[in-house]
Tab-separated table of C-alpha atoms in Angstrom:
chain	number	residue	atom	x	y	z
A	1	UNK	CA	12.265	52.969	45.659
A	2	UNK	CA	8.746	52.558	47.066
A	3	UNK	CA	5.425	53.391	45.529
A	4	UNK	CA	5.211	56.868	47.154
A	5	UNK	CA	8.584	57.933	45.733
A	6	UNK	CA	7.490	56.928	42.208
A	7	UNK	CA	4.235	58.865	42.539
A	8	UNK	CA	6.117	61.936	43.772
A	9	UNK	CA	8.565	61.953	40.872
A	10	UNK	CA	5.810	61.608	38.225
A	11	UNK	CA	3.879	64.439	39.898
A	12	UNK	CA	6.870	66.791	39.661
A	13	UNK	CA	7.407	65.980	35.971
A	14	UNK	CA	3.786	66.535	35.134
A	15	UNK	CA	3.625	69.816	37.101
A	16	UNK	CA	6.628	71.202	35.195
A	17	UNK	CA	5.043	70.313	31.826
A	18	UNK	CA	1.730	71.748	32.903
A	19	UNK	CA	3.320	75.126	33.623
A	20	UNK	CA	4.468	75.347	30.025
A	21	UNK	CA	1.078	74.566	28.520
A	22	UNK	CA	-1.826	76.896	27.850
A	23	UNK	CA	-4.950	76.883	29.955
A	24	UNK	CA	-7.030	75.542	27.090
A	25	UNK	CA	-5.501	72.080	27.471
A	26	UNK	CA	-5.820	71.823	31.236
A	27	UNK	CA	-8.759	69.442	31.093
A	28	UNK	CA	-6.994	67.026	28.708
A	29	UNK	CA	-3.790	67.244	30.747
A	30	UNK	CA	-5.578	66.407	33.946
A	31	UNK	CA	-7.122	63.361	32.403
A	32	UNK	CA	-3.759	62.196	31.008
A	33	UNK	CA	-2.037	62.638	34.395
A	34	UNK	CA	-4.654	60.549	36.132
A	35	UNK	CA	-4.415	57.774	33.530
A	36	UNK	CA	-0.614	57.554	33.627
A	37	UNK	CA	-0.556	57.551	37.398
A	38	UNK	CA	-3.055	54.682	37.479
A	39	UNK	CA	-0.970	52.650	35.019
A	40	UNK	CA	2.260	53.177	36.969
A	41	UNK	CA	0.684	52.264	40.272
A	42	UNK	CA	-0.900	49.137	38.853
A	43	UNK	CA	2.343	48.038	37.210
A	44	UNK	CA	4.296	48.532	40.410
A	45	UNK	CA	1.740	46.567	42.373
A	46	UNK	CA	1.965	43.638	39.999
A	47	UNK	CA	5.760	43.663	40.050
A	48	UNK	CA	5.814	43.725	43.797
A	49	UNK	CA	3.319	40.893	44.014
A	50	UNK	CA	5.327	38.771	41.564
A	51	UNK	CA	8.611	39.425	43.390
A	52	UNK	CA	7.068	38.285	46.632
A	53	UNK	CA	5.922	34.939	45.159
A	54	UNK	CA	8.264	31.951	45.526
A	55	UNK	CA	9.769	30.702	42.254
A	56	UNK	CA	7.914	27.706	40.726
A	57	UNK	CA	9.369	24.784	38.804
A	58	UNK	CA	7.641	24.430	35.375
A	59	UNK	CA	9.781	21.548	34.154
A	60	UNK	CA	7.057	19.016	34.828
A	61	UNK	CA	4.278	20.942	33.142
A	62	UNK	CA	3.057	19.399	29.877
A	63	UNK	CA	1.707	21.664	27.173
A	64	UNK	CA	-1.003	20.132	25.032
A	65	UNK	CA	-0.578	21.506	21.484
A	66	UNK	CA	-3.770	20.792	19.565
A	67	UNK	CA	-3.744	20.230	15.800
A	68	UNK	CA	-5.035	23.223	13.932
A	69	UNK	CA	-7.367	22.513	11.025
A	70	UNK	CA	-5.737	24.436	8.170
A	71	UNK	CA	-8.853	24.859	6.034
A	72	UNK	CA	-12.573	24.554	6.371
A	73	UNK	CA	-14.468	24.220	3.064
A	74	UNK	CA	-16.622	27.146	2.127
A	75	UNK	CA	-20.210	26.537	1.169
A	76	UNK	CA	-19.307	27.078	-2.491
A	77	UNK	CA	-16.644	24.368	-2.253
A	78	UNK	CA	-19.124	21.979	-0.677
A	79	UNK	CA	-21.491	22.709	-3.538
A	80	UNK	CA	-18.632	21.971	-5.954
A	81	UNK	CA	-18.024	18.604	-4.306
A	82	UNK	CA	-21.720	17.782	-4.499
A	83	UNK	CA	-21.680	18.820	-8.139
A	84	UNK	CA	-18.757	16.479	-8.876
A	85	UNK	CA	-20.515	13.597	-7.133
A	86	UNK	CA	-23.699	14.354	-9.049
A	87	UNK	CA	-21.738	14.466	-12.316
A	88	UNK	CA	-20.121	11.095	-11.565
A	89	UNK	CA	-23.506	9.584	-10.727
A	90	UNK	CA	-24.967	11.019	-13.931
A	91	UNK	CA	-22.162	9.455	-15.972
A	92	UNK	CA	-22.805	6.077	-14.321
A	93	UNK	CA	-26.528	6.388	-15.002
A	94	UNK	CA	-25.863	7.240	-18.653
A	95	UNK	CA	-23.683	4.153	-18.961
A	96	UNK	CA	-26.368	1.976	-17.422
A	97	UNK	CA	-28.929	3.373	-19.877
A	98	UNK	CA	-26.979	1.583	-22.601
A	99	UNK	CA	-27.853	-1.707	-20.918
A	100	UNK	CA	-31.531	-0.765	-20.721
A	101	UNK	CA	-31.593	-0.237	-24.479
A	102	UNK	CA	-30.620	-3.884	-24.914
A	103	UNK	CA	-33.208	-5.280	-22.511
A	104	UNK	CA	-36.513	-3.648	-23.332
A	105	UNK	CA	-40.011	-5.086	-22.907
A	106	UNK	CA	-40.667	-8.185	-25.010
A	107	UNK	CA	-37.313	-7.718	-26.697
A	108	UNK	CA	-36.319	-11.336	-26.169
A	109	UNK	CA	-39.144	-12.781	-28.292
A	110	UNK	CA	-38.625	-10.193	-31.025
A	111	UNK	CA	-34.887	-10.754	-31.094
A	112	UNK	CA	-35.063	-14.551	-31.286
A	113	UNK	CA	-37.750	-14.473	-33.943
A	114	UNK	CA	-35.876	-12.039	-36.150
A	115	UNK	CA	-32.566	-13.870	-35.794
A	116	UNK	CA	-34.066	-17.281	-36.508
A	117	UNK	CA	-35.888	-15.956	-39.567
A	118	UNK	CA	-32.787	-14.229	-40.870
A	119	UNK	CA	-30.165	-16.891	-40.226
A	120	UNK	CA	-30.916	-20.036	-42.151
A	121	UNK	CA	-29.642	-22.591	-44.609
A	122	UNK	CA	-29.767	-20.057	-47.403
A	123	UNK	CA	-26.780	-18.138	-45.990
A	124	UNK	CA	-23.427	-18.957	-47.540
A	125	UNK	CA	-21.691	-17.548	-44.431
A	126	UNK	CA	-23.284	-15.882	-41.424
A	127	UNK	CA	-21.550	-12.592	-40.603
A	128	UNK	CA	-22.236	-10.313	-37.656
A	129	UNK	CA	-21.086	-6.840	-36.726
A	130	UNK	CA	-21.868	-4.606	-33.756
A	131	UNK	CA	-22.562	-0.876	-33.908
A	132	UNK	CA	-22.829	1.141	-30.685
A	133	UNK	CA	-22.715	4.700	-32.081
A	134	UNK	CA	-25.588	6.761	-33.528
A	135	UNK	CA	-26.809	5.699	-36.976
A	136	UNK	CA	-25.622	8.952	-38.570
A	137	UNK	CA	-22.046	7.973	-37.724
A	138	UNK	CA	-22.302	4.816	-39.824
A	139	UNK	CA	-20.346	6.295	-42.696
A	140	UNK	CA	-18.600	5.436	-45.928
A	141	UNK	CA	-15.807	3.509	-44.232
A	142	UNK	CA	-18.355	1.187	-42.614
A	143	UNK	CA	-20.287	0.867	-45.863
A	144	UNK	CA	-17.054	-0.109	-47.571
A	145	UNK	CA	-16.659	-2.963	-45.069
A	146	UNK	CA	-20.177	-4.194	-45.918
A	147	UNK	CA	-19.447	-3.944	-49.644
A	148	UNK	CA	-16.372	-6.127	-49.215
A	149	UNK	CA	-18.424	-8.753	-47.357
A	150	UNK	CA	-20.913	-9.138	-50.214
A	151	UNK	CA	-18.274	-8.824	-52.922
A	152	UNK	CA	-16.673	-12.039	-51.629
A	153	UNK	CA	-19.944	-13.593	-50.376
A	154	UNK	CA	-22.838	-12.655	-52.665
A	155	UNK	CA	-25.017	-15.243	-50.897
A	156	UNK	CA	-23.829	-14.416	-47.414
A	157	UNK	CA	-25.896	-12.919	-44.590
A	158	UNK	CA	-24.868	-9.952	-42.480
A	159	UNK	CA	-26.554	-9.098	-39.180
A	160	UNK	CA	-25.681	-5.853	-37.416
A	161	UNK	CA	-26.341	-5.916	-33.666
A	162	UNK	CA	-27.333	-2.314	-33.030
A	163	UNK	CA	-30.169	-0.424	-31.393
A	164	UNK	CA	-29.423	2.734	-33.400
A	165	UNK	CA	-29.182	1.046	-36.795
A	166	UNK	CA	-32.407	-0.850	-36.063
A	167	UNK	CA	-34.356	2.256	-37.005
A	168	UNK	CA	-35.771	4.070	-40.057
A	169	UNK	CA	-32.505	5.999	-40.337
A	170	UNK	CA	-30.498	2.786	-40.200
A	171	UNK	CA	-32.771	1.202	-42.820
A	172	UNK	CA	-32.061	4.141	-45.132
A	173	UNK	CA	-28.310	3.596	-44.690
A	174	UNK	CA	-28.594	-0.099	-45.598
A	175	UNK	CA	-31.193	0.307	-48.369
A	176	UNK	CA	-28.653	0.392	-51.260
A	177	UNK	CA	-27.647	-3.181	-50.356
A	178	UNK	CA	-31.245	-4.334	-49.915
A	179	UNK	CA	-32.141	-2.868	-53.292
A	180	UNK	CA	-29.386	-4.974	-54.856
A	181	UNK	CA	-30.775	-8.120	-53.211
A	182	UNK	CA	-28.144	-8.583	-50.502
A	183	UNK	CA	-29.201	-10.001	-47.168
A	184	UNK	CA	-28.396	-7.492	-44.431
A	185	UNK	CA	-30.376	-6.719	-41.276
A	186	UNK	CA	-29.888	-4.489	-38.215
A	187	UNK	CA	-31.352	-5.942	-35.014
A	188	UNK	CA	-31.515	-4.534	-31.488
A	189	UNK	CA	-29.694	-7.170	-29.415
A	190	UNK	CA	-31.287	-8.763	-26.378
A	191	UNK	CA	-28.341	-8.841	-24.008
A	192	UNK	CA	-29.964	-10.782	-21.119
A	193	UNK	CA	-31.040	-13.495	-23.548
A	194	UNK	CA	-27.596	-13.757	-25.140
A	195	UNK	CA	-25.897	-14.004	-21.732
A	196	UNK	CA	-28.401	-16.374	-20.142
A	197	UNK	CA	-26.722	-19.486	-18.780
A	198	UNK	CA	-23.224	-17.972	-18.925
A	199	UNK	CA	-21.008	-16.159	-16.421
A	200	UNK	CA	-21.913	-12.948	-18.235
A	201	UNK	CA	-25.412	-13.146	-16.766
A	202	UNK	CA	-24.194	-12.488	-13.202
A	203	UNK	CA	-21.773	-9.812	-14.438
A	204	UNK	CA	-24.628	-7.937	-16.097
A	205	UNK	CA	-26.696	-8.076	-12.911
A	206	UNK	CA	-23.777	-6.743	-10.849
A	207	UNK	CA	-23.311	-3.839	-13.267
A	208	UNK	CA	-27.017	-2.995	-13.206
A	209	UNK	CA	-27.227	-3.070	-9.383
A	210	UNK	CA	-24.031	-1.084	-8.838
A	211	UNK	CA	-22.049	-3.965	-7.330
A	212	UNK	CA	-19.539	-3.816	-10.183
A	213	UNK	CA	-17.817	-0.623	-11.327
A	214	UNK	CA	-18.372	0.006	-15.079
A	215	UNK	CA	-15.107	2.007	-15.147
A	216	UNK	CA	-13.977	4.985	-17.205
A	217	UNK	CA	-13.906	3.229	-20.573
A	218	UNK	CA	-17.121	3.391	-22.570
A	219	UNK	CA	-19.449	0.703	-21.234
A	220	UNK	CA	-20.953	0.412	-24.712
A	221	UNK	CA	-17.532	-0.531	-26.054
A	222	UNK	CA	-17.158	-3.290	-23.479
A	223	UNK	CA	-20.699	-4.458	-24.180
A	224	UNK	CA	-19.664	-4.799	-27.811
A	225	UNK	CA	-16.757	-7.001	-26.720
A	226	UNK	CA	-19.139	-9.167	-24.717
A	227	UNK	CA	-22.005	-9.270	-27.231
A	228	UNK	CA	-19.882	-10.634	-30.054
A	229	UNK	CA	-18.755	-13.509	-27.819
A	230	UNK	CA	-22.262	-14.237	-26.560
A	231	UNK	CA	-23.830	-14.122	-30.029
A	232	UNK	CA	-21.222	-16.461	-31.497
A	233	UNK	CA	-21.714	-18.844	-28.579
A	234	UNK	CA	-25.496	-18.916	-29.165
A	235	UNK	CA	-25.518	-18.986	-32.966
A	236	UNK	CA	-22.003	-19.329	-34.354
A	237	UNK	CA	-20.703	-17.458	-37.383
A	238	UNK	CA	-18.128	-14.849	-38.338
A	239	UNK	CA	-17.721	-11.664	-36.321
A	240	UNK	CA	-16.143	-8.664	-38.093
A	241	UNK	CA	-15.274	-5.176	-36.899
A	242	UNK	CA	-16.787	-2.473	-39.098
A	243	UNK	CA	-13.304	-1.417	-40.229
A	244	UNK	CA	-12.379	-4.821	-41.646
A	245	UNK	CA	-12.092	-5.146	-45.429
A	246	UNK	CA	-12.838	-8.696	-46.591
A	247	UNK	CA	-10.381	-9.789	-49.291
A	248	UNK	CA	-11.588	-13.315	-50.108
A	249	UNK	CA	-14.210	-15.875	-49.083
A	250	UNK	CA	-14.231	-17.047	-45.449
A	251	UNK	CA	-16.170	-20.156	-46.379
A	252	UNK	CA	-13.359	-22.562	-45.533
A	253	UNK	CA	-12.462	-21.028	-42.155
A	254	UNK	CA	-13.666	-22.602	-38.892
A	255	UNK	CA	-12.831	-21.864	-35.256
A	256	UNK	CA	-10.264	-19.240	-36.108
A	257	UNK	CA	-8.795	-16.245	-34.318
A	258	UNK	CA	-6.119	-13.971	-35.765
A	259	UNK	CA	-2.711	-13.072	-34.331
A	260	UNK	CA	-1.870	-9.382	-34.378
A	261	UNK	CA	1.844	-9.721	-33.565
A	262	UNK	CA	4.543	-12.403	-33.564
A	263	UNK	CA	7.770	-12.860	-31.661
A	264	UNK	CA	10.417	-12.170	-34.342
A	265	UNK	CA	12.827	-14.749	-32.925
A	266	UNK	CA	10.475	-17.656	-32.267
A	267	UNK	CA	7.692	-16.636	-34.714
A	268	UNK	CA	5.174	-17.574	-32.017
A	269	UNK	CA	2.205	-15.259	-31.578
A	270	UNK	CA	2.452	-12.642	-28.832
A	271	UNK	CA	-0.944	-10.960	-29.115
A	272	UNK	CA	-4.309	-11.852	-30.601
A	273	UNK	CA	-7.078	-9.521	-31.689
A	274	UNK	CA	-10.861	-9.826	-31.505
A	275	UNK	CA	-11.640	-7.796	-34.646
A	276	UNK	CA	-12.262	-11.126	-36.447
A	277	UNK	CA	-13.676	-14.174	-34.667
A	278	UNK	CA	-14.846	-17.287	-36.534
A	279	UNK	CA	-16.407	-19.975	-34.347
A	280	UNK	CA	-18.962	-22.751	-34.307
A	281	UNK	CA	-22.017	-22.530	-32.100
A	282	UNK	CA	-21.385	-23.529	-28.436
A	283	UNK	CA	-17.626	-23.573	-28.877
A	284	UNK	CA	-15.947	-24.040	-25.432
A	285	UNK	CA	-13.361	-21.331	-26.064
A	286	UNK	CA	-16.135	-18.748	-26.423
A	287	UNK	CA	-17.563	-19.805	-23.074
A	288	UNK	CA	-14.100	-19.459	-21.580
A	289	UNK	CA	-13.817	-15.958	-23.033
A	290	UNK	CA	-17.132	-14.967	-21.408
A	291	UNK	CA	-16.052	-16.424	-18.059
A	292	UNK	CA	-12.826	-14.431	-18.186
A	293	UNK	CA	-14.752	-11.287	-19.063
A	294	UNK	CA	-17.035	-11.658	-16.042
A	295	UNK	CA	-14.274	-12.701	-13.641
A	296	UNK	CA	-11.558	-10.161	-14.439
A	297	UNK	CA	-13.560	-7.261	-15.897
A	298	UNK	CA	-11.714	-3.951	-15.716
A	299	UNK	CA	-13.481	-0.929	-17.149
A	300	UNK	CA	-10.498	1.392	-16.754
A	301	UNK	CA	-7.991	-0.190	-19.154
A	302	UNK	CA	-8.563	-0.008	-22.890
A	303	UNK	CA	-8.496	-3.420	-24.563
A	304	UNK	CA	-8.363	-5.346	-21.286
A	305	UNK	CA	-11.772	-6.929	-21.938
A	306	UNK	CA	-11.178	-7.267	-25.680
A	307	UNK	CA	-7.884	-8.056	-27.478
A	308	UNK	CA	-5.983	-8.598	-24.220
A	309	UNK	CA	-8.727	-10.897	-22.945
A	310	UNK	CA	-8.691	-13.262	-25.917
A	311	UNK	CA	-4.885	-13.307	-25.741
A	312	UNK	CA	-4.908	-14.255	-22.035
A	313	UNK	CA	-7.433	-17.047	-22.431
A	314	UNK	CA	-5.994	-18.504	-25.649
A	315	UNK	CA	-2.554	-18.610	-24.056
A	316	UNK	CA	-3.930	-20.359	-20.975
A	317	UNK	CA	-5.811	-23.101	-22.849
A	318	UNK	CA	-3.568	-23.502	-25.878
A	319	UNK	CA	-2.634	-27.153	-26.228
A	320	UNK	CA	-5.272	-28.303	-23.711
A	321	UNK	CA	-7.691	-31.036	-24.666
A	322	UNK	CA	-11.247	-30.016	-25.459
A	323	UNK	CA	-10.312	-26.797	-27.233
A	324	UNK	CA	-10.071	-26.881	-30.972
A	325	UNK	CA	-9.085	-23.593	-32.569
A	326	UNK	CA	-6.501	-22.189	-34.956
A	327	UNK	CA	-4.460	-19.024	-34.521
A	328	UNK	CA	-3.863	-17.445	-37.933
A	329	UNK	CA	-0.693	-15.496	-38.687
A	330	UNK	CA	-0.865	-11.651	-38.793
A	331	UNK	CA	-0.737	-11.685	-42.601
A	332	UNK	CA	-4.242	-13.204	-42.651
A	333	UNK	CA	-6.109	-10.286	-41.015
A	334	UNK	CA	-3.554	-7.800	-39.665
A	335	UNK	CA	-0.891	-7.585	-42.338
A	336	UNK	CA	-0.487	-3.841	-41.749
A	337	UNK	CA	-0.209	-2.523	-38.201
A	338	UNK	CA	-1.792	0.695	-36.965
A	339	UNK	CA	1.503	2.592	-37.161
A	340	UNK	CA	1.933	1.848	-40.875
A	341	UNK	CA	-1.669	1.938	-42.095
A	342	UNK	CA	-1.221	5.515	-43.362
A	343	UNK	CA	1.086	4.254	-46.123
A	344	UNK	CA	-1.793	2.432	-47.792
A	345	UNK	CA	-3.838	5.625	-48.137
A	346	UNK	CA	-1.074	7.728	-49.662
A	347	UNK	CA	0.690	7.380	-52.995
A	348	UNK	CA	4.235	6.189	-52.343
A	349	UNK	CA	6.718	9.022	-52.852
A	350	UNK	CA	9.968	7.141	-52.255
A	351	UNK	CA	11.367	3.950	-53.715
A	352	UNK	CA	11.465	2.460	-50.229
A	353	UNK	CA	7.766	3.125	-49.591
A	354	UNK	CA	6.842	1.902	-53.066
A	355	UNK	CA	8.647	-1.374	-52.450
A	356	UNK	CA	6.962	-1.760	-49.052
A	357	UNK	CA	3.493	-1.266	-50.579
A	358	UNK	CA	4.145	-3.816	-53.345
A	359	UNK	CA	5.257	-6.436	-50.809
A	360	UNK	CA	2.202	-5.838	-48.601
A	361	UNK	CA	-0.207	-6.101	-51.527
A	362	UNK	CA	1.479	-9.290	-52.670
A	363	UNK	CA	1.108	-10.832	-49.187
A	364	UNK	CA	-2.545	-9.796	-49.021
A	365	UNK	CA	-3.357	-11.407	-52.362
A	366	UNK	CA	-1.492	-14.553	-51.396
A	367	UNK	CA	-2.543	-15.203	-47.788
A	368	UNK	CA	-4.806	-12.360	-46.667
A	369	UNK	CA	-8.471	-12.961	-45.916
A	370	UNK	CA	-9.068	-9.479	-44.540
A	371	UNK	CA	-7.402	-6.156	-43.842
A	372	UNK	CA	-7.978	-4.291	-40.604
A	373	UNK	CA	-8.013	-0.549	-41.299
A	374	UNK	CA	-7.598	0.612	-37.690
A	375	UNK	CA	-10.200	3.334	-38.219
A	376	UNK	CA	-9.341	4.974	-34.914
A	377	UNK	CA	-6.028	5.997	-36.506
A	378	UNK	CA	-6.758	5.950	-40.250
A	379	UNK	CA	-10.142	7.693	-40.311
A	380	UNK	CA	-8.466	11.075	-40.838
A	381	UNK	CA	-6.674	9.910	-44.006
A	382	UNK	CA	-8.227	10.345	-47.424
A	383	UNK	CA	-7.794	7.671	-50.077
A	384	UNK	CA	-5.468	9.172	-52.651
A	385	UNK	CA	-6.056	8.161	-56.261
A	386	UNK	CA	-3.464	5.570	-57.248
A	387	UNK	CA	-2.736	4.516	-53.677
A	388	UNK	CA	-2.837	0.923	-52.421
A	389	UNK	CA	-6.211	1.566	-50.754
A	390	UNK	CA	-7.561	2.913	-54.039
A	391	UNK	CA	-6.673	-0.397	-55.696
A	392	UNK	CA	-8.057	-2.470	-52.818
A	393	UNK	CA	-11.366	-0.609	-52.825
A	394	UNK	CA	-11.628	-0.933	-56.605
A	395	UNK	CA	-11.157	-4.697	-56.355
A	396	UNK	CA	-13.512	-5.319	-53.399
A	397	UNK	CA	-16.405	-2.888	-53.734
A	398	UNK	CA	-19.952	-3.167	-55.089
A	399	UNK	CA	-21.205	0.397	-55.237
A	400	UNK	CA	-17.609	1.571	-55.713
A	401	UNK	CA	-17.965	5.225	-54.727
A	402	UNK	CA	-14.268	5.399	-53.924
A	403	UNK	CA	-14.165	9.136	-53.431
A	404	UNK	CA	-16.797	9.032	-50.688
A	405	UNK	CA	-15.038	6.089	-49.033
A	406	UNK	CA	-12.367	8.528	-47.875
């Protein structure tokens, strides 16, 4: 069938339909007929043209399929990303501000003068603590730790390395001890001075210049780990966490670190803790601790630069010549672990718990020099009247406001 036959047939069909329609639609009908005819003719022409073309082989044609980008960020999403980056940078800057607090103008001269005036021959034992939180958070638990220090060492000296406690508010907190004649002082530490000449000096510079990642863990917490080591290396003495209750005089202890756990089969220590450190000035193990801190610092793992660090180094040098230190059994400082500390705050309700408490108290009186309270876990517990903690506080307090010590 050729093109003229197709046109003829469509014309006949349209004419028949047109006869059945009213005159009012003649204009629309004419337009429709013309449009359909044009479409048919064009279609036929294309079909004829295609049929006349020789068949082509497409087997060798390569189709390049380009990767489609599934999602383009909206402007709001880009702003969100910028906000996250800004937040991260702000957090880093806030962490670095902690360092600036410990390295202010003329701080070095002030720090050395105050330390040298405070630490002298008149001190029975030189104790130090660190405090990195606001002064208002220095509460009754921390005051209880100070009471226990002076109960066992009435002629001892206690220095608190803290920028927040070295303030009028901090002085007010410590005034009850000063009024009773005890020697206690809060001093803003000069970190660059304490680290000078050690591996910690380069670590501090790398943190300040952004070459070392401070990590997710509080930088202040890791600075506390480092400051206690650096201070002991410069001056020597006894470092105590603020949740350590002193049970008896430390006067006879030298170059001591406490084991937190033992291997039950071999009775060898498996982990040490840095909540109590007793060392002479310039002790080589302290320098080794600082070197390990600077070399392997990891700000993303809790305890890596603290308890785990002293455990790693002590294990590595134990038995080597040139290092003279003693690892004390857990009963000396860590007779109660953090999982069981709650039992000391509560009155025993079962015969089993009562027996456990009696045994622990007996061990503390016999071989314990201190008791770590694990404040992170025990802070929520109140001291129940008649509990083991009630008895311990009664025996080792000065002000003895037991109710507030809860």
